[in-house]
Amino acid sequence: MTDTLLRGRLLSFSAQPQDPDDTGAYRYEEDGALLLRDGIILASGTHDEVAPQAGGATVIDHRPHLMMAGFIDPHIHFPQLQVVASWGRQLLDWLNGYVFPEEARFVDPEHAQAMATRFLDLLCAHGTTTAVAYCSVHPASADAYFEAAAARDMRMIGGKVMMDRNAPDNLRDTAQQGYDETEALIAKWHGRGRAGYAISPRFAITSTPEQMEMAGALVAAHPGCHVQTHLSENRDEIAFATSLYPRARDYLDIYEHYGLLNDRMLLGHAIHLSDREVARIAETGARPVFCPTSNLFLGSGLFDEARMRDAGACNAIATDIGAGTSYSMLQTLNEGYKILQLQNQSLHALRAFDWITRGNAAALGLADRIGTLDAGTEADIVILDARATPAMALRMERVERLEDELFVLQMLGDDRAVAQTYVAGRPQK
């Protein structure tokens, strides 16, 4: 495979910027370059440093656009592509009225395969190169998801949901079936190419104690897998979940009791938490996932990012398609900024872009592989155009600083601002 040299303005993070002047947390090169070989970044730096190493590489000049690590979306629902923007009252009504009927269609392998291709097309068009997805209860949906990702050599994590109660008959497994099917999918996909498996009890409401025990056994047997579920998204959900597990001290204690709580666990939403829950999340290293567009769409509540961070938790941020209303991590930052503003918390643009790249990679334990433009990491790259629309171009006429350009992308950007996406060094758009 011929080497590729990408030229453009380069931005990569090494730590979370504490403020706009924290230049030690990131690297910015006005004339930067990346040398790619076999899906890996071979060299990264100024064009003058990297070009002499390029030999006969194919040169692609993206100037004046910005080169960054591909975006990472750590909470998204693969079977919900066609329920985005479905009117709903709140979480439980929306699940029963729209989501469950849609997910039932994924029993058909051909439908799952067709949707998997379109799903990854949408992610790449929006600059997202890695995601952590819930598939449907059907193993065929997980197979379709991983097969489509393997065809692109795309680093993706996911798993079939386990749910054996409080769902329609055609969306329920049993405790043993959920265990057996998950075990088989882990054996087939986890660690194959760039695939990673997430053990996925959907949430406490849709799993019996027997299934929770089985999920805990899977976590113990496969410590390299991620675990994903939902926590404290909605007050009615909390009341229902805790009524089903009356011995639990709180919602989080349900998962902790069954051995699910660890530093590879992704806790979607995590909005309405007690002090005990916040402390245990931080102590165990579990990862709360902020889903701003979804939280606003369903009226779930405001994620208290500063409270979690001050406690020592490593927070991620995600789209949560299909309750989320955009595939764009840029628009996710837009709405996240507003939610934090309502709580007198600030999100400056440098920290925001670190969050959706290196920060989310760190939350997944993958910052040594993805999320930066460091030499030796995987060549997942997004090229951003801050003048992509007339409104953006007009605003950019008055922009002089990098952090202001990033804020324009954060507030006004979407898929139109993504000039190109590279997955394992190959262009996707």
Coordinates of C-alpha atoms in Angstrom, one line a residue:
M1 CA 0.0 0.0 0.0
T2 CA 1.4 3.4 -1.0
D3 CA 2.2 5.8 1.9
T4 CA 0.0 8.9 2.1
L5 CA 1.1 12.4 3.3
L6 CA -1.7 14.6 4.5
R7 CA -0.9 18.3 4.8
G8 CA -3.0 20.8 6.7
R9 CA -3.3 22.7 9.9
L10 CA -2.8 20.1 12.6
L11 CA -4.4 20.0 16.1
S12 CA -3.9 17.2 18.6
F13 CA -4.4 17.0 22.4
S14 CA -2.2 15.4 25.0
A15 CA -4.3 16.3 28.1
Q16 CA -7.5 18.2 28.9
P17 CA -6.9 21.9 28.5
Q18 CA -7.7 23.7 31.8
D19 CA -8.3 27.0 30.0
P20 CA -7.8 28.6 26.6
D21 CA -4.2 29.5 27.5
D22 CA -3.2 25.9 28.5
T23 CA -0.9 25.5 25.5
G24 CA 0.9 22.5 27.1
A25 CA -2.2 20.4 26.7
Y26 CA -2.3 20.4 22.9
R27 CA -0.1 20.7 19.8
Y28 CA -1.0 23.1 16.9
E29 CA 0.9 23.3 13.7
E30 CA -0.1 26.0 11.2
D31 CA 1.6 23.9 8.4
G32 CA 1.4 20.4 9.7
A33 CA 1.7 16.9 8.1
L34 CA 0.8 13.3 8.8
L35 CA 2.5 10.4 7.1
L36 CA 0.2 7.4 6.9
R37 CA 1.1 3.7 6.3
D38 CA -1.0 0.6 6.6
G39 CA -3.6 2.4 8.7
I40 CA -1.1 3.9 11.2
I41 CA 0.2 7.4 11.6
L42 CA 3.9 6.9 10.9
A43 CA 5.0 10.5 11.5
S44 CA 3.3 13.6 12.8
G45 CA 4.6 17.2 13.0
T46 CA 5.3 20.2 10.9
H47 CA 5.4 19.7 7.2
D48 CA 9.1 20.5 7.1
E49 CA 9.7 17.7 9.7
V50 CA 7.5 15.1 8.1
A51 CA 7.9 15.7 4.3
P52 CA 11.5 14.5 4.1
Q53 CA 10.3 11.1 5.4
A54 CA 7.6 10.7 2.8
G55 CA 9.6 9.4 -0.1
G56 CA 7.1 8.6 -2.9
A57 CA 4.0 9.0 -0.8
T58 CA 0.8 10.2 -2.3
V59 CA 0.4 13.8 -1.1
I60 CA -3.1 15.2 -0.3
D61 CA -3.1 18.9 0.6
H62 CA -6.0 19.8 2.9
R63 CA -4.9 23.4 3.6
P64 CA -6.4 25.6 4.9
H65 CA -8.5 23.1 6.7
L66 CA -7.9 21.7 10.2
M67 CA -6.7 18.1 10.7
M68 CA -7.8 16.4 13.9
A69 CA -8.3 12.9 15.3
G70 CA -11.6 11.4 14.3
F71 CA -14.5 11.9 16.6
I72 CA -15.5 9.2 19.1
D73 CA -19.1 8.6 20.1
P74 CA -19.4 6.3 23.2
H75 CA -23.2 5.9 23.4
I76 CA -25.3 5.3 20.3
H77 CA -28.1 2.9 19.3
F78 CA -27.5 1.2 16.0
P79 CA -31.1 0.0 15.5
Q80 CA -32.6 3.4 16.1
L81 CA -31.6 5.1 12.8
Q82 CA -35.2 5.3 11.6
V83 CA -36.7 6.6 14.9
V84 CA -34.6 9.7 15.1
A85 CA -37.0 12.7 15.3
S86 CA -40.0 10.6 16.4
W87 CA -42.3 12.6 18.7
G88 CA -42.4 11.2 22.2
R89 CA -43.4 12.3 25.6
Q90 CA -40.6 11.0 27.9
L91 CA -38.3 8.0 28.0
L92 CA -40.5 5.0 28.8
D93 CA -43.4 6.1 26.5
W94 CA -40.9 6.8 23.7
L95 CA -39.3 3.3 24.1
N96 CA -42.6 1.5 23.9
G97 CA -44.1 3.7 21.2
Y98 CA -41.2 3.9 18.8
V99 CA -38.0 2.2 19.7
F100 CA -39.2 -1.4 20.5
P101 CA -41.3 -1.8 17.3
E102 CA -38.3 -0.5 15.3
E103 CA -35.8 -2.8 17.0
A104 CA -38.0 -5.8 16.3
R105 CA -37.2 -5.4 12.6
F106 CA -33.6 -6.3 13.2
V107 CA -34.4 -9.9 13.6
D108 CA -34.1 -9.9 9.7
P109 CA -30.4 -10.2 8.9
E110 CA -30.9 -8.5 5.5
H111 CA -32.5 -5.5 7.1
A112 CA -29.7 -5.4 9.8
Q113 CA -27.0 -5.5 7.1
A114 CA -28.6 -2.8 5.0
M115 CA -29.0 -0.5 8.1
A116 CA -25.4 -1.2 9.2
T117 CA -24.0 0.2 6.0
R118 CA -26.1 3.3 6.2
F119 CA -25.3 3.7 9.9
L120 CA -21.5 3.7 9.2
D121 CA -22.0 6.0 6.2
L122 CA -23.7 8.5 8.5
L123 CA -21.1 8.3 11.2
C124 CA -18.2 8.9 8.7
A125 CA -20.1 11.7 7.1
H126 CA -20.2 13.5 10.4
G127 CA -16.5 12.8 11.2
T128 CA -17.1 10.0 13.7
T129 CA -14.6 7.2 13.3
T130 CA -15.3 5.1 16.5
A131 CA -18.5 4.5 18.3
V132 CA -19.9 2.3 21.1
A133 CA -23.3 1.0 20.0
Y134 CA -26.2 -0.9 21.4
C135 CA -27.4 -3.5 18.8
S136 CA -30.8 -5.1 19.1
V137 CA -31.5 -8.2 21.1
H138 CA -30.9 -10.3 18.0
P139 CA -27.4 -11.7 17.4
A140 CA -27.9 -11.0 13.7
S141 CA -27.9 -7.2 14.4
A142 CA -24.5 -7.5 16.2
D143 CA -23.1 -9.6 13.4
A144 CA -24.3 -7.0 10.8
Y145 CA -22.8 -4.2 12.8
F146 CA -19.4 -5.8 13.2
E147 CA -19.3 -7.1 9.6
A148 CA -19.9 -3.6 8.2
A149 CA -17.2 -2.1 10.5
A150 CA -14.7 -4.8 9.5
A151 CA -15.3 -4.1 5.9
R152 CA -14.0 -0.5 6.6
D153 CA -11.4 -1.5 9.1
M154 CA -13.2 0.7 11.5
R155 CA -12.6 0.6 15.3
M156 CA -16.0 0.0 16.7
I157 CA -17.3 -1.4 20.0
G158 CA -20.8 -2.8 20.5
G159 CA -23.0 -5.6 21.7
K160 CA -26.5 -7.1 21.5
V161 CA -28.7 -5.9 24.3
M162 CA -29.7 -8.4 26.9
M163 CA -33.3 -8.0 28.1
D164 CA -35.7 -10.7 29.4
R165 CA -38.6 -8.7 30.8
N166 CA -40.6 -5.5 30.4
A167 CA -40.3 -5.6 26.6
P168 CA -42.4 -7.1 23.8
D169 CA -42.2 -10.9 23.3
N170 CA -40.2 -10.5 20.1
L171 CA -37.6 -8.4 21.8
R172 CA -36.9 -10.6 24.8
D173 CA -34.3 -13.3 25.3
T174 CA -34.0 -15.4 28.5
A175 CA -31.2 -15.2 31.1
Q176 CA -29.5 -18.2 29.6
Q177 CA -30.1 -17.2 26.0
G178 CA -28.7 -13.8 26.6
Y179 CA -25.6 -15.3 28.2
D180 CA -25.1 -17.9 25.5
E181 CA -25.6 -15.5 22.6
T182 CA -23.3 -12.9 24.2
E183 CA -20.7 -15.5 24.9
A184 CA -20.8 -16.6 21.2
L185 CA -20.6 -13.0 19.9
I186 CA -17.6 -12.2 22.2
A187 CA -15.8 -15.3 20.9
K188 CA -16.6 -14.3 17.3
W189 CA -15.9 -10.6 17.4
H190 CA -14.0 -9.3 20.4
G191 CA -10.4 -8.5 19.4
R192 CA -11.0 -9.5 15.8
G193 CA -9.4 -6.7 13.8
R194 CA -10.4 -3.5 15.4
A195 CA -13.6 -4.8 16.9
G196 CA -14.4 -4.7 20.7
Y197 CA -17.3 -6.2 22.5
A198 CA -19.5 -4.4 25.1
I199 CA -21.6 -6.6 27.4
S200 CA -24.9 -4.9 27.2
P201 CA -27.7 -5.4 29.7
R202 CA -29.9 -2.7 28.4
F203 CA -31.0 -1.4 31.8
A204 CA -32.2 -2.8 35.1
I205 CA -35.8 -2.5 34.1
T206 CA -35.5 -4.9 31.2
S207 CA -33.3 -7.6 33.0
T208 CA -34.4 -10.0 35.7
P209 CA -32.1 -10.7 38.6
E210 CA -31.2 -14.0 36.9
Q211 CA -30.1 -12.1 33.8
M212 CA -28.1 -9.6 35.9
E213 CA -26.3 -12.6 37.4
M214 CA -25.5 -13.9 34.0
A215 CA -24.3 -10.5 32.9
G216 CA -22.0 -10.3 35.9
A217 CA -20.6 -13.8 35.1
L218 CA -19.8 -12.5 31.6
V219 CA -18.0 -9.5 33.0
A220 CA -16.0 -11.7 35.3
A221 CA -15.1 -14.1 32.5
H222 CA -14.2 -11.3 30.0
P223 CA -12.4 -8.5 31.8
G224 CA -11.2 -7.1 28.5
C225 CA -14.7 -6.3 27.3
H226 CA -16.5 -3.1 27.9
V227 CA -19.9 -3.0 29.7
Q228 CA -22.6 -0.6 28.7
T229 CA -26.0 0.2 30.2
H230 CA -28.2 3.1 31.2
L231 CA -28.4 4.8 34.6
S232 CA -30.7 7.5 36.1
E233 CA -31.9 9.1 32.9
N234 CA -35.4 9.8 34.0
R235 CA -37.1 10.0 37.4
D236 CA -39.9 7.6 36.5
E237 CA -37.2 5.1 35.2
I238 CA -35.4 5.4 38.5
A239 CA -38.6 4.7 40.5
F240 CA -39.4 1.7 38.3
A241 CA -35.9 0.2 38.4
T242 CA -35.6 0.5 42.2
S243 CA -39.1 -1.0 42.7
L244 CA -37.9 -4.1 40.8
Y245 CA -34.8 -4.4 43.0
P246 CA -36.1 -3.3 46.5
R247 CA -33.0 -4.4 48.3
A248 CA -30.8 -2.0 46.3
R249 CA -29.6 1.1 48.1
D250 CA -30.1 3.1 44.8
Y251 CA -30.1 2.5 41.1
L252 CA -26.3 2.2 40.8
D253 CA -26.3 -0.4 43.5
I254 CA -28.3 -2.7 41.3
Y255 CA -25.4 -2.9 38.8
E256 CA -22.8 -2.9 41.6
H257 CA -24.5 -5.8 43.4
Y258 CA -24.2 -8.0 40.3
G259 CA -20.5 -7.2 39.6
L260 CA -21.0 -4.9 36.6
L261 CA -19.4 -1.8 38.0
N262 CA -15.8 -1.4 36.9
D263 CA -13.5 0.9 34.9
R264 CA -14.7 -0.4 31.6
M265 CA -18.3 0.3 32.3
L266 CA -20.1 3.1 30.4
L267 CA -23.1 4.5 32.2
G268 CA -25.4 6.3 29.8
H269 CA -26.9 9.6 31.1
A270 CA -26.2 9.4 34.9
I271 CA -28.2 12.5 35.6
H272 CA -30.2 12.1 38.8
L273 CA -27.6 10.7 41.2
S274 CA -27.2 10.6 44.9
D275 CA -23.9 11.6 46.6
R276 CA -23.2 7.9 47.2
E277 CA -23.7 7.0 43.6
V278 CA -21.3 9.8 42.4
A279 CA -18.7 8.7 44.9
R280 CA -18.9 5.0 43.9
I281 CA -18.7 5.9 40.2
A282 CA -15.5 7.8 40.8
E283 CA -14.1 5.2 43.1
T284 CA -14.7 2.3 40.7
G285 CA -13.6 4.2 37.6
A286 CA -16.9 3.7 35.8
R287 CA -17.6 6.2 33.0
P288 CA -20.6 8.5 33.0
V289 CA -21.7 9.4 29.5
F290 CA -23.3 12.8 28.9
C291 CA -25.9 12.7 26.1
P292 CA -27.0 16.3 25.7
T293 CA -29.3 16.3 22.7
S294 CA -31.1 13.2 24.0
N295 CA -31.5 14.6 27.5
L296 CA -33.1 17.8 26.0
F297 CA -35.3 15.9 23.5
L298 CA -36.8 13.7 26.2
G299 CA -36.8 16.3 28.9
S300 CA -34.7 14.0 31.1
G301 CA -32.7 16.6 33.0
L302 CA -29.3 18.4 33.1
F303 CA -26.1 16.4 33.4
D304 CA -24.0 17.9 36.2
E305 CA -20.6 17.6 34.5
A306 CA -18.6 19.6 37.1
R307 CA -20.0 17.6 40.0
M308 CA -18.9 14.4 38.4
R309 CA -15.5 15.7 37.3
D310 CA -14.8 17.3 40.8
A311 CA -15.5 13.9 42.3
G312 CA -12.8 12.4 40.1
A313 CA -15.0 10.7 37.4
C314 CA -13.9 10.6 33.8
N315 CA -16.9 11.8 31.9
A316 CA -17.6 11.0 28.2
I317 CA -20.0 12.8 25.8
A318 CA -22.1 11.1 23.1
T319 CA -25.0 11.6 20.7
D320 CA -27.3 8.8 21.9
I321 CA -29.0 8.4 18.5
G322 CA -32.0 7.9 18.3
A323 CA -33.2 9.9 21.3
G324 CA -30.4 12.1 20.4
T325 CA -31.2 14.4 17.5
S326 CA -28.0 14.7 15.6
Y327 CA -25.2 12.3 14.5
S328 CA -22.8 15.2 14.7
M329 CA -20.4 15.4 17.7
L330 CA -20.1 19.1 16.8
Q331 CA -23.8 19.6 17.5
T332 CA -23.5 17.4 20.5
L333 CA -21.0 19.9 21.9
N334 CA -23.3 22.7 20.9
E335 CA -26.1 21.4 23.1
G336 CA -23.7 20.3 25.8
Y337 CA -22.4 23.8 26.0
K338 CA -25.9 25.2 26.6
I339 CA -26.7 22.6 29.2
L340 CA -23.6 23.4 31.2
Q341 CA -24.3 27.2 30.8
L342 CA -27.6 26.7 32.5
Q343 CA -25.7 25.4 35.5
N344 CA -23.1 28.1 35.5
Q345 CA -20.5 25.7 34.1
S346 CA -18.3 26.6 31.2
L347 CA -17.1 24.6 28.2
H348 CA -14.4 26.4 26.3
A349 CA -13.7 25.1 22.8
L350 CA -10.3 23.6 23.3
R351 CA -11.6 21.4 26.1
A352 CA -14.7 20.6 24.0
F353 CA -12.6 19.3 21.1
D354 CA -10.3 17.4 23.4
W355 CA -13.4 15.8 24.9
I356 CA -14.7 14.3 21.6
T357 CA -11.3 13.1 20.6
R358 CA -8.6 12.2 23.2
G359 CA -11.1 12.6 26.1
N360 CA -13.6 10.0 24.9
A361 CA -10.7 7.7 23.9
A362 CA -9.4 8.0 27.5
A363 CA -12.9 7.1 28.8
L364 CA -12.7 4.0 26.7
G365 CA -9.2 3.1 27.8
L366 CA -8.0 3.5 24.2
A367 CA -6.1 6.8 24.2
D368 CA -2.9 4.9 23.2
R369 CA -4.6 3.9 19.9
I370 CA -7.1 6.5 18.9
G371 CA -8.1 10.1 19.8
T372 CA -4.8 11.8 19.0
L373 CA -2.6 12.4 15.9
D374 CA 0.5 11.0 17.6
A375 CA 2.9 8.8 15.6
G376 CA 2.1 5.2 16.2
T377 CA -1.6 5.6 16.7
E378 CA -4.3 4.5 14.3
A379 CA -4.9 6.8 11.3
D380 CA -8.5 7.9 12.0
I381 CA -8.6 11.5 11.0
V382 CA -11.2 14.2 10.4
I383 CA -10.6 17.3 8.2
L384 CA -12.7 20.3 9.3
D385 CA -13.7 23.4 7.3
A386 CA -14.8 26.3 9.6
R387 CA -16.1 28.2 6.5
A388 CA -18.3 25.4 5.3
T389 CA -21.6 27.4 5.3
P390 CA -22.3 31.0 4.4
A391 CA -23.0 31.8 8.1
M392 CA -19.8 30.2 9.2
A393 CA -17.7 31.9 6.5
L394 CA -19.2 35.3 7.5
R395 CA -18.4 34.7 11.2
M396 CA -14.9 33.5 10.3
E397 CA -14.1 36.9 8.7
R398 CA -13.7 38.2 12.2
V399 CA -11.9 35.2 13.8
E400 CA -8.2 35.5 14.5
R401 CA -7.6 32.9 17.2
L402 CA -7.7 29.1 17.1
E403 CA -10.0 28.8 20.0
D404 CA -12.5 31.1 18.3
E405 CA -12.4 29.1 15.1
L406 CA -13.1 25.9 17.2
F407 CA -16.0 27.6 18.8
V408 CA -17.5 28.5 15.4
L409 CA -17.2 24.8 14.5
Q410 CA -18.7 23.8 17.9
M411 CA -21.7 26.0 17.6
L412 CA -22.4 26.2 13.9
G413 CA -20.8 23.1 12.5
D414 CA -22.3 19.8 11.4
D415 CA -21.6 17.3 8.6
R416 CA -21.2 20.2 6.2
A417 CA -18.1 21.2 8.1
V418 CA -16.5 17.7 7.6
A419 CA -14.4 18.1 4.5
Q420 CA -13.1 14.5 4.7
T421 CA -13.0 11.6 7.1
Y422 CA -10.2 9.0 7.1
V423 CA -10.7 5.5 8.7
A424 CA -7.5 3.5 9.1
G425 CA -5.9 5.9 6.6
R426 CA -8.6 5.5 3.9
P427 CA -10.9 8.3 2.8
Q428 CA -14.6 7.7 3.6
K429 CA -16.3 10.8 2.2

